[in-house]
Coordinates of C-alpha atoms and ligand atoms in Angstrom, one line a residue:
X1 CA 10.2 -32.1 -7.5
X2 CA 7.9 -29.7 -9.0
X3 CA 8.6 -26.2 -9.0
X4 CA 5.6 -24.8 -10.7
X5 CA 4.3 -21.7 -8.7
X6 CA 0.6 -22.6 -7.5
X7 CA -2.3 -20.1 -9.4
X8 CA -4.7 -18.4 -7.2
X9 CA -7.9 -17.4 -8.7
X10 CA -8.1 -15.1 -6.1
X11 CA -5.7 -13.9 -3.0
X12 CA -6.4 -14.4 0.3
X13 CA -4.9 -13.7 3.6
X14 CA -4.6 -17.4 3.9
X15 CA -2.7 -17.6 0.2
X16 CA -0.1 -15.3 0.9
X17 CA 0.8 -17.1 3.8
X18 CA 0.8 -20.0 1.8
X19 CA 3.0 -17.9 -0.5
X20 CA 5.7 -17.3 2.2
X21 CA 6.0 -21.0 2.9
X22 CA 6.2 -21.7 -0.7
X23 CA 8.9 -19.1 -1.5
X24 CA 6.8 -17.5 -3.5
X25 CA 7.2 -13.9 -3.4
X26 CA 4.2 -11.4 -3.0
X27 CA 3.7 -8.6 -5.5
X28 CA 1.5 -5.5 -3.8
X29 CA 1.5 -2.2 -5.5
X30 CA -1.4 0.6 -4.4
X31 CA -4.7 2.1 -6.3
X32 CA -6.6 4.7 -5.6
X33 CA -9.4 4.4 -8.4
X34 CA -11.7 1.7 -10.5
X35 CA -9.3 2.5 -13.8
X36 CA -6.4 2.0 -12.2
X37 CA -7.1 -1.0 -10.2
X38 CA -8.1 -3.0 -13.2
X39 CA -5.2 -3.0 -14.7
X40 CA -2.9 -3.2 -11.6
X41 CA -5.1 -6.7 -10.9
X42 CA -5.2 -7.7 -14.5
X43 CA -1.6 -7.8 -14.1
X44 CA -1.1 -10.0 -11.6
X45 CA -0.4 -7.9 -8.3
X46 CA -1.3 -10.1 -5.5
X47 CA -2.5 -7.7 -3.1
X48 CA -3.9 -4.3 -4.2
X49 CA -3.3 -1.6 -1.4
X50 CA -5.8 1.4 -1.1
X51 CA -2.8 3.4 1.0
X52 CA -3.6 6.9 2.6
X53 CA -0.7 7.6 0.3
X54 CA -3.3 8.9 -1.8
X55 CA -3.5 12.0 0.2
X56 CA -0.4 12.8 -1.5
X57 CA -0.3 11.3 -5.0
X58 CA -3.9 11.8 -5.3
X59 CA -5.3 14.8 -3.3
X60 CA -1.9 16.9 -3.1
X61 CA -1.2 16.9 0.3
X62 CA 2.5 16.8 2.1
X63 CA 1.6 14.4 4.3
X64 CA -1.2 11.2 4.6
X65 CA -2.5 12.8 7.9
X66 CA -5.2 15.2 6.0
X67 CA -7.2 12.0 4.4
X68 CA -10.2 11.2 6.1
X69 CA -12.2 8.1 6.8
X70 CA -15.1 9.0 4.4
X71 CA -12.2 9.6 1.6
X72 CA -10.2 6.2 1.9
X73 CA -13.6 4.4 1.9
X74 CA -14.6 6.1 -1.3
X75 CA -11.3 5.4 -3.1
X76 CA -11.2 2.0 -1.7
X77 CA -15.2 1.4 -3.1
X78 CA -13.5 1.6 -6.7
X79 CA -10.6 -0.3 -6.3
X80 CA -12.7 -3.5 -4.9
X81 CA -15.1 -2.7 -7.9
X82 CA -12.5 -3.4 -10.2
X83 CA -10.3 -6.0 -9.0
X84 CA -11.1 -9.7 -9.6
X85 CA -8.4 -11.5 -7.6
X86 CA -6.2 -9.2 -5.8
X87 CA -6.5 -9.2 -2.3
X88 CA -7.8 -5.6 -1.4
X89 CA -6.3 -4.0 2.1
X90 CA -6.8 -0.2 3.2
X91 CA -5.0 1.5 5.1
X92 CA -6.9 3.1 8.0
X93 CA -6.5 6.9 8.0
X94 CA -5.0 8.7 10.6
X95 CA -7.2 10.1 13.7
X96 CA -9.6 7.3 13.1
X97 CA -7.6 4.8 15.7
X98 CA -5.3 6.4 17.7
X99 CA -8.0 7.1 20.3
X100 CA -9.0 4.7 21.4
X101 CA -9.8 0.5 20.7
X102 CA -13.7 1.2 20.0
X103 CA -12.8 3.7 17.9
X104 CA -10.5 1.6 15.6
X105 CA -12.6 -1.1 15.4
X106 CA -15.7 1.6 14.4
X107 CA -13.4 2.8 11.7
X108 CA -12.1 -0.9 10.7
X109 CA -15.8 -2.3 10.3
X110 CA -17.1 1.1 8.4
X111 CA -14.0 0.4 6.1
X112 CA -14.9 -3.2 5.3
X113 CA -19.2 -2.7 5.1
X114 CA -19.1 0.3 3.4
X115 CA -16.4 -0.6 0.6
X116 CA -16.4 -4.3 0.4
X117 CA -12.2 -4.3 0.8
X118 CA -11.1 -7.6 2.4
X119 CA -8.9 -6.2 5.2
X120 CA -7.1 -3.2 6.8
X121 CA -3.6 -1.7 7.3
X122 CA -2.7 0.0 10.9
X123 CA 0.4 1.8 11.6
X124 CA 2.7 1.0 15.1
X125 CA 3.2 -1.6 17.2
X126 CA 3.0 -1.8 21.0
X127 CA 1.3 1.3 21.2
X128 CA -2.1 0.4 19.3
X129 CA -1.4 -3.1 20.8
X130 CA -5.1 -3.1 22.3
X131 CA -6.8 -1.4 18.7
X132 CA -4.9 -4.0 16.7
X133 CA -6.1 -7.0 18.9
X134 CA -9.7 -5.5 19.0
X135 CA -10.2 -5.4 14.9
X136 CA -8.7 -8.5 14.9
X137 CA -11.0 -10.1 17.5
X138 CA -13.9 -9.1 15.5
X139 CA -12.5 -11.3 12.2
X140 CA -11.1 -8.5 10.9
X141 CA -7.9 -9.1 8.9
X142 CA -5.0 -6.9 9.8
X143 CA -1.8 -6.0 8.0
X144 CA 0.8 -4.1 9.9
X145 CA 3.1 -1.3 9.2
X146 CA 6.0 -0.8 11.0
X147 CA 10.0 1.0 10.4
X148 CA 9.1 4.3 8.7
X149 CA 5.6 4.9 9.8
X150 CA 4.7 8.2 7.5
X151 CA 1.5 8.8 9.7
X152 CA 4.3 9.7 12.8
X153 CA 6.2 11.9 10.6
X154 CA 6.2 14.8 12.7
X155 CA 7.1 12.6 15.3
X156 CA 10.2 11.6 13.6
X157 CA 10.8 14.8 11.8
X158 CA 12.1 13.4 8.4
X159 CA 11.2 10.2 6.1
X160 CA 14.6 9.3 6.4
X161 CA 15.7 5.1 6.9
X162 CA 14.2 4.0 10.4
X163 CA 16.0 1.5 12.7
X164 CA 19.4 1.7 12.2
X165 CA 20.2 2.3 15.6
X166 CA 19.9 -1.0 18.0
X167 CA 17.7 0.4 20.2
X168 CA 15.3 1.1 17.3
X169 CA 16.3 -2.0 15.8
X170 CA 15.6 -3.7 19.2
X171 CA 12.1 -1.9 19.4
X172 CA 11.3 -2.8 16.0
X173 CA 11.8 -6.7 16.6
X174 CA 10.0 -6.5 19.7
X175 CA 6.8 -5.1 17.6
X176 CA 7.2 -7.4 14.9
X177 CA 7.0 -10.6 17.8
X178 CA 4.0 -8.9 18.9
X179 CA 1.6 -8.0 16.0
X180 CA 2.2 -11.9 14.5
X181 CA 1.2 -13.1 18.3
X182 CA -1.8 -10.4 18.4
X183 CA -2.8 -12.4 15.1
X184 CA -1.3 -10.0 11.9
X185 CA -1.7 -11.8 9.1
X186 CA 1.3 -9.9 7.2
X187 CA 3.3 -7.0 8.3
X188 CA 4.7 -4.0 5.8
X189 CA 8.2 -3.4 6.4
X190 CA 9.4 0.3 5.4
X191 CA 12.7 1.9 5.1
X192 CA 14.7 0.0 7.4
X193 CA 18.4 -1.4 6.5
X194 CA 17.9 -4.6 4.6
X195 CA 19.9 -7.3 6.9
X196 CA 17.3 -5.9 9.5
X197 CA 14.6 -7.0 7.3
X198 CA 15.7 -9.8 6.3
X199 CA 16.2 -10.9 9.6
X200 CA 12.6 -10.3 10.3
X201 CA 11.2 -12.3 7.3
X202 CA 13.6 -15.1 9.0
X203 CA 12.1 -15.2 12.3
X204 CA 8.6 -14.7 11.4
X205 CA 5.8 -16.7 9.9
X206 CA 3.4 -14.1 8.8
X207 CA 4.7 -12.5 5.1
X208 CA 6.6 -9.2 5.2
X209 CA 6.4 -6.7 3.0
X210 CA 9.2 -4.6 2.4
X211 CA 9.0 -1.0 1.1
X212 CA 13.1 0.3 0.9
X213 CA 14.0 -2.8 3.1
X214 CA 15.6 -5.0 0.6
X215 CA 15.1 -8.3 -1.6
X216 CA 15.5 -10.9 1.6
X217 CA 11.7 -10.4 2.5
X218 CA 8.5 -12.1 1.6
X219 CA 7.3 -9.3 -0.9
X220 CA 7.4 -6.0 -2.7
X221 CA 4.7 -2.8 -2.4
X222 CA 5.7 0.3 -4.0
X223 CA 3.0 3.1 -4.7
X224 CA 1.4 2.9 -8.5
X225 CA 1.8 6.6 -9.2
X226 CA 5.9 6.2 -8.4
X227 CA 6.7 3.1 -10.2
X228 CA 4.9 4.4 -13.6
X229 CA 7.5 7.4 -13.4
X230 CA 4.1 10.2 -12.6
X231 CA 5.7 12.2 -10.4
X232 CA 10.0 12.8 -11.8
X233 CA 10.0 14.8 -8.8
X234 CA 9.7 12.0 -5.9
X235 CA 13.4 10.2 -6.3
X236 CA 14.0 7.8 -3.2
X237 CA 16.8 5.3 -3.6
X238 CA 14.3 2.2 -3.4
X239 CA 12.2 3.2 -6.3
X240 CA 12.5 1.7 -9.3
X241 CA 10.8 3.0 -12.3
X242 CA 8.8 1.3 -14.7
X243 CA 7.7 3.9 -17.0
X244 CA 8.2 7.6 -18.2
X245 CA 4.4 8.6 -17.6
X246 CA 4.9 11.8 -16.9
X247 CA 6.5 12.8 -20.2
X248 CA 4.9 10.5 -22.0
X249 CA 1.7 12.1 -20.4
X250 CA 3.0 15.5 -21.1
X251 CA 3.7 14.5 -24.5
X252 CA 0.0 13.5 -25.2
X253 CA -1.5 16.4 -23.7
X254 CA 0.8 18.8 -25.5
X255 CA -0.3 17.0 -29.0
X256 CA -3.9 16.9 -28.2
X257 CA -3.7 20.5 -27.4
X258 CA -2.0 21.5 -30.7
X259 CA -4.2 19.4 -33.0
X260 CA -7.4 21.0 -31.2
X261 CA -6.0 24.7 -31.6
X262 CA -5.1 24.3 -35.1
X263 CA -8.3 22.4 -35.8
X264 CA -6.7 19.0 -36.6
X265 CA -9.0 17.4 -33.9
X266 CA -11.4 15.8 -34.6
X267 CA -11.5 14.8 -38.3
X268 CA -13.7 13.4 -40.6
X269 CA -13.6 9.7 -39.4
X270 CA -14.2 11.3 -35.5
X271 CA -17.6 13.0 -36.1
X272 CA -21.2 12.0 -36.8
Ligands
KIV301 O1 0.0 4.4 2.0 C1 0.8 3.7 1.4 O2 0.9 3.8 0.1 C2 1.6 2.8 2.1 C3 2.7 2.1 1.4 C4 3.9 3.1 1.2 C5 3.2 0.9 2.0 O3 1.5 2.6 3.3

Protein backbone atom coordinates (compact mmCIF):
# COMPACT_ATOMS: atom_id res chain seq x y z
CA UNK A 1 0.00 0.00 0.00
CA UNK A 2 1.05 3.36 -0.83
CA UNK A 3 1.63 5.83 1.70
CA UNK A 4 2.50 8.84 -0.38
CA UNK A 5 0.57 11.92 0.93
CA UNK A 6 -1.68 13.22 -2.08
CA UNK A 7 -0.50 17.07 -3.42
CA UNK A 8 -3.11 19.62 -3.75
CA UNK A 9 -2.48 22.36 -6.10
CA UNK A 10 -4.80 24.17 -4.28
CA UNK A 11 -6.95 23.59 -0.85
CA UNK A 12 -10.36 23.32 -0.69
CA UNK A 13 -12.92 22.83 1.81
CA UNK A 14 -13.59 19.50 0.05
CA UNK A 15 -9.52 18.63 0.41
CA UNK A 16 -9.21 19.01 3.91
CA UNK A 17 -11.92 16.76 4.43
CA UNK A 18 -10.32 14.53 2.19
CA UNK A 19 -7.25 15.14 4.45
CA UNK A 20 -8.95 13.99 7.63
CA UNK A 21 -9.95 10.69 6.05
CA UNK A 22 -6.55 10.30 4.70
CA UNK A 23 -4.79 10.95 8.04
CA UNK A 24 -3.25 13.64 6.73
CA UNK A 25 -2.92 16.36 9.05
CA UNK A 26 -3.81 20.03 8.25
CA UNK A 27 -1.35 22.81 8.70
CA UNK A 28 -3.23 26.52 9.21
CA UNK A 29 -1.29 29.35 10.54
CA UNK A 30 -2.86 33.16 10.23
CA UNK A 31 -1.83 36.42 7.89
CA UNK A 32 -2.82 39.57 8.09
CA UNK A 33 -0.97 41.10 4.99
CA UNK A 34 0.14 40.42 1.09
CA UNK A 35 4.01 39.98 2.43
CA UNK A 36 3.30 37.75 4.87
CA UNK A 37 0.86 35.51 3.27
CA UNK A 38 3.31 34.74 0.46
CA UNK A 39 5.50 33.17 2.31
CA UNK A 40 3.19 31.43 4.87
CA UNK A 41 1.50 29.75 1.42
CA UNK A 42 4.88 29.32 -0.30
CA UNK A 43 5.51 27.12 2.52
CA UNK A 44 3.02 24.90 2.48
CA UNK A 45 0.29 25.97 5.09
CA UNK A 46 -2.87 24.39 4.00
CA UNK A 47 -5.28 26.87 5.17
CA UNK A 48 -4.32 30.53 5.57
CA UNK A 49 -6.52 32.26 8.41
CA UNK A 50 -7.22 36.05 8.17
CA UNK A 51 -8.09 35.82 12.27
CA UNK A 52 -9.51 39.06 14.06
CA UNK A 53 -6.46 38.21 16.08
CA UNK A 54 -5.04 40.90 14.14
CA UNK A 55 -6.69 43.39 16.36
CA UNK A 56 -4.12 42.43 18.68
CA UNK A 57 -0.86 41.44 16.89
CA UNK A 58 -1.53 43.87 14.27
CA UNK A 59 -3.53 46.98 15.47
CA UNK A 60 -2.61 46.78 19.34
CA UNK A 61 -5.59 46.15 20.85
CA UNK A 62 -6.30 43.84 24.16
CA UNK A 63 -8.92 42.18 22.78
CA UNK A 64 -10.35 41.09 18.89
CA UNK A 65 -13.71 42.86 19.75
CA UNK A 66 -12.34 46.47 18.46
CA UNK A 67 -11.71 45.20 14.63
CA UNK A 68 -14.28 46.02 12.38
CA UNK A 69 -15.87 44.53 9.33
CA UNK A 70 -14.31 47.15 6.89
CA UNK A 71 -10.74 46.21 8.56
CA UNK A 72 -10.81 42.28 8.34
CA UNK A 73 -11.93 42.72 4.75
CA UNK A 74 -9.03 44.87 3.95
CA UNK A 75 -6.43 42.64 5.57
CA UNK A 76 -8.09 39.69 4.16
CA UNK A 77 -7.89 41.51 0.35
CA UNK A 78 -4.02 41.07 0.72
CA UNK A 79 -3.80 37.78 2.04
CA UNK A 80 -5.96 36.22 -0.98
CA UNK A 81 -3.74 38.50 -3.26
CA UNK A 82 -0.84 36.63 -2.27
CA UNK A 83 -1.67 33.14 -1.68
CA UNK A 84 -1.67 30.62 -4.60
CA UNK A 85 -3.01 27.48 -2.91
CA UNK A 86 -3.91 27.90 0.64
CA UNK A 87 -7.37 27.83 1.39
CA UNK A 88 -8.14 31.49 2.64
CA UNK A 89 -10.93 31.67 5.73
CA UNK A 90 -11.71 34.98 7.79
CA UNK A 91 -12.88 35.24 10.66
CA UNK A 92 -16.03 37.31 10.96
CA UNK A 93 -15.47 40.28 13.34
CA UNK A 94 -17.39 40.68 16.37
CA UNK A 95 -20.85 42.80 16.29
CA UNK A 96 -21.18 41.91 12.71
CA UNK A 97 -23.33 38.59 13.55
CA UNK A 98 -24.42 38.43 16.82
CA UNK A 99 -27.67 40.29 15.93
CA UNK A 100 -29.24 38.79 14.12
CA UNK A 101 -29.17 35.89 10.95
CA UNK A 102 -29.57 38.70 8.11
CA UNK A 103 -27.03 40.42 9.61
CA UNK A 104 -24.44 37.52 9.54
CA UNK A 105 -25.11 36.56 6.34
CA UNK A 106 -24.73 40.57 5.14
CA UNK A 107 -21.44 40.46 6.79
CA UNK A 108 -20.45 36.75 5.46
CA UNK A 109 -21.25 37.76 1.69
CA UNK A 110 -19.42 41.43 2.04
CA UNK A 111 -16.50 39.29 3.38
CA UNK A 112 -16.34 36.90 0.42
CA UNK A 113 -17.34 39.79 -2.68
CA UNK A 114 -15.33 42.31 -1.38
CA UNK A 115 -11.96 40.27 -0.59
CA UNK A 116 -12.21 37.21 -2.72
CA UNK A 117 -11.40 34.79 0.62
CA UNK A 118 -12.95 31.38 0.09
CA UNK A 119 -14.80 31.05 3.41
CA UNK A 120 -15.58 32.36 6.90
CA UNK A 121 -14.84 31.65 10.65
CA UNK A 122 -17.91 32.21 13.30
CA UNK A 123 -17.50 31.91 16.99
CA UNK A 124 -20.24 29.73 19.27
CA UNK A 125 -22.41 27.07 18.88
CA UNK A 126 -26.09 26.76 19.72
CA UNK A 127 -26.43 30.22 20.19
CA UNK A 128 -25.69 31.59 16.45
CA UNK A 129 -27.28 28.17 15.41
CA UNK A 130 -29.77 30.14 13.01
CA UNK A 131 -26.67 32.81 11.64
CA UNK A 132 -24.49 29.74 11.08
CA UNK A 133 -27.21 27.75 9.10
CA UNK A 134 -28.15 31.00 7.19
CA UNK A 135 -24.40 31.64 5.64
CA UNK A 136 -24.27 28.25 5.08
CA UNK A 137 -27.55 28.10 3.15
CA UNK A 138 -26.36 30.66 0.87
CA UNK A 139 -23.09 28.38 -0.20
CA UNK A 140 -21.12 29.92 2.04
CA UNK A 141 -18.44 27.80 3.59
CA UNK A 142 -18.17 27.97 7.32
CA UNK A 143 -15.47 27.02 9.84
CA UNK A 144 -16.39 26.96 13.43
CA UNK A 145 -14.80 28.07 16.60
CA UNK A 146 -15.57 26.66 19.64
CA UNK A 147 -13.77 25.88 23.61
CA UNK A 148 -12.00 29.28 24.29
CA UNK A 149 -14.03 31.66 22.15
CA UNK A 150 -11.75 35.10 22.67
CA UNK A 151 -14.71 37.17 21.18
CA UNK A 152 -16.72 36.10 24.69
CA UNK A 153 -13.88 37.03 26.80
CA UNK A 154 -15.54 39.26 29.06
CA UNK A 155 -18.07 36.71 29.23
CA UNK A 156 -15.65 34.29 30.60
CA UNK A 157 -13.38 36.71 32.37
CA UNK A 158 -10.01 35.11 31.55
CA UNK A 159 -8.31 33.14 28.38
CA UNK A 160 -7.73 30.46 30.66
CA UNK A 161 -8.40 26.37 29.31
CA UNK A 162 -12.26 26.08 28.55
CA UNK A 163 -14.21 22.76 29.17
CA UNK A 164 -12.75 21.05 31.85
CA UNK A 165 -15.64 20.88 33.76
CA UNK A 166 -18.34 18.16 32.36
CA UNK A 167 -20.95 20.35 32.08
CA UNK A 168 -18.81 22.49 29.72
CA UNK A 169 -17.38 19.50 28.38
CA UNK A 170 -21.02 18.25 27.86
CA UNK A 171 -21.98 21.68 26.18
CA UNK A 172 -19.08 21.60 24.08
CA UNK A 173 -19.92 18.07 22.53
CA UNK A 174 -23.35 19.04 22.12
CA UNK A 175 -22.15 22.12 19.77
CA UNK A 176 -19.70 20.26 18.01
CA UNK A 177 -22.77 17.53 16.92
CA UNK A 178 -24.57 20.47 15.89
CA UNK A 179 -22.31 22.85 13.69
CA UNK A 180 -21.18 19.37 11.55
CA UNK A 181 -25.21 18.71 11.15
CA UNK A 182 -25.87 22.57 10.40
CA UNK A 183 -23.21 21.78 7.51
CA UNK A 184 -19.46 23.17 9.10
CA UNK A 185 -17.14 22.11 6.94
CA UNK A 186 -14.20 22.11 9.85
CA UNK A 187 -14.40 23.26 13.32
CA UNK A 188 -11.37 25.14 15.39
CA UNK A 189 -10.91 23.66 18.55
CA UNK A 190 -9.17 26.09 21.28
CA UNK A 191 -7.84 25.59 24.67
CA UNK A 192 -9.60 22.72 25.87
CA UNK A 193 -7.88 19.54 27.65
CA UNK A 194 -6.50 17.38 24.87
CA UNK A 195 -8.42 13.82 25.68
CA UNK A 196 -11.49 16.23 25.20
CA UNK A 197 -10.25 17.05 21.76
CA UNK A 198 -9.31 14.16 20.80
CA UNK A 199 -12.42 12.75 21.54
CA UNK A 200 -14.03 15.19 19.30
CA UNK A 201 -11.77 14.57 16.19
CA UNK A 202 -13.01 10.80 16.93
CA UNK A 203 -16.63 11.26 16.70
CA UNK A 204 -16.74 13.75 14.01
CA UNK A 205 -16.24 13.76 10.32
CA UNK A 206 -15.67 17.35 9.52
CA UNK A 207 -11.52 18.22 10.37
CA UNK A 208 -10.80 19.87 13.76
CA UNK A 209 -8.45 22.22 14.37
CA UNK A 210 -6.93 22.44 17.54
CA UNK A 211 -5.30 25.58 19.04
CA UNK A 212 -3.83 24.37 22.91
CA UNK A 213 -6.00 21.16 22.42
CA UNK A 214 -3.45 18.64 21.79
CA UNK A 215 -1.80 16.37 18.87
CA UNK A 216 -5.01 13.75 18.72
CA UNK A 217 -6.88 16.25 16.24
CA UNK A 218 -7.05 16.69 12.58
CA UNK A 219 -4.79 19.91 12.49
CA UNK A 220 -2.70 22.65 13.92
CA UNK A 221 -3.42 26.77 13.64
CA UNK A 222 -1.34 28.94 15.66
CA UNK A 223 -1.05 32.78 14.96
CA UNK A 224 2.11 33.79 12.49
CA UNK A 225 3.18 36.69 14.65
CA UNK A 226 3.63 34.01 17.86
CA UNK A 227 5.24 31.13 16.24
CA UNK A 228 8.02 33.50 14.56
CA UNK A 229 8.92 34.49 18.39
CA UNK A 230 7.44 38.64 17.50
CA UNK A 231 6.10 39.18 20.50
CA UNK A 232 8.62 37.36 23.77
CA UNK A 233 5.97 38.80 25.80
CA UNK A 234 2.83 36.46 24.83
CA UNK A 235 4.08 32.93 26.55
CA UNK A 236 1.09 30.40 26.54
CA UNK A 237 2.02 26.78 27.24
CA UNK A 238 0.78 25.58 23.59
CA UNK A 239 3.06 27.79 21.73
CA UNK A 240 5.87 26.67 20.20
CA UNK A 241 8.30 28.92 18.72
CA UNK A 242 9.89 28.84 15.52
CA UNK A 243 12.09 31.81 15.49
CA UNK A 244 13.69 34.63 17.62
CA UNK A 245 12.16 37.55 15.38
CA UNK A 246 12.00 39.85 17.81
CA UNK A 247 15.65 40.03 18.62
CA UNK A 248 16.73 39.19 15.55
CA UNK A 249 14.41 42.23 14.42
CA UNK A 250 15.85 44.24 17.12
CA UNK A 251 19.17 43.36 16.17
CA UNK A 252 18.71 44.64 12.42
CA UNK A 253 17.08 47.74 13.41
CA UNK A 254 19.76 48.58 15.93
CA UNK A 255 22.61 48.01 13.13
CA UNK A 256 20.82 49.84 10.46
CA UNK A 257 20.50 52.64 12.90
CA UNK A 258 24.18 52.75 13.83
CA UNK A 259 25.57 52.47 10.26
CA UNK A 260 23.04 55.45 9.16
CA UNK A 261 24.19 57.74 12.23
CA UNK A 262 27.77 57.15 11.72
CA UNK A 263 27.33 57.45 7.91
CA UNK A 264 28.25 53.86 7.11
CA UNK A 265 24.79 53.60 5.16
CA UNK A 266 24.64 53.71 2.20
CA UNK A 267 28.09 53.19 0.45
CA UNK A 268 29.44 53.45 -2.69
CA UNK A 269 28.00 50.29 -4.28
CA UNK A 270 24.24 51.60 -2.73
CA UNK A 271 24.02 55.05 -4.59
CA UNK A 272 23.64 56.26 -8.17
O1 LIG B 1 -8.19 35.05 15.32
C1 LIG B 1 -7.42 34.07 15.36
O2 LIG B 1 -6.21 34.17 15.17
C2 LIG B 1 -8.00 32.78 15.72
C3 LIG B 1 -7.05 31.66 15.98
C4 LIG B 1 -6.46 31.80 17.33
C5 LIG B 1 -7.69 30.34 15.79
O3 LIG B 1 -9.17 32.64 15.81
Amino acid sequence: MSTAKKQYKRITVKSLQEMKLNNQKIAMLTSYDYSTAKLVDAAGVDVILVGDSASNVFAGHETTLPITLDQMIYHASGVVRAAQRALIVVDIPFGSYQSDSKEALRSAIRIMKESGAHAVKVEGGAEIKESLSRIIQAGIPVMGHLGLTPQSIYKFGTYSVRAREEEEAKKLLEDVALLEKIGCFAIVLEKVPAKLAEIVSNNTNIPIIGIGAGPKVDGQVLVVNDMLGMNKEFSPRFLRRYLDLESEITNAVQQYVKDTKDNSFPSEKEQY
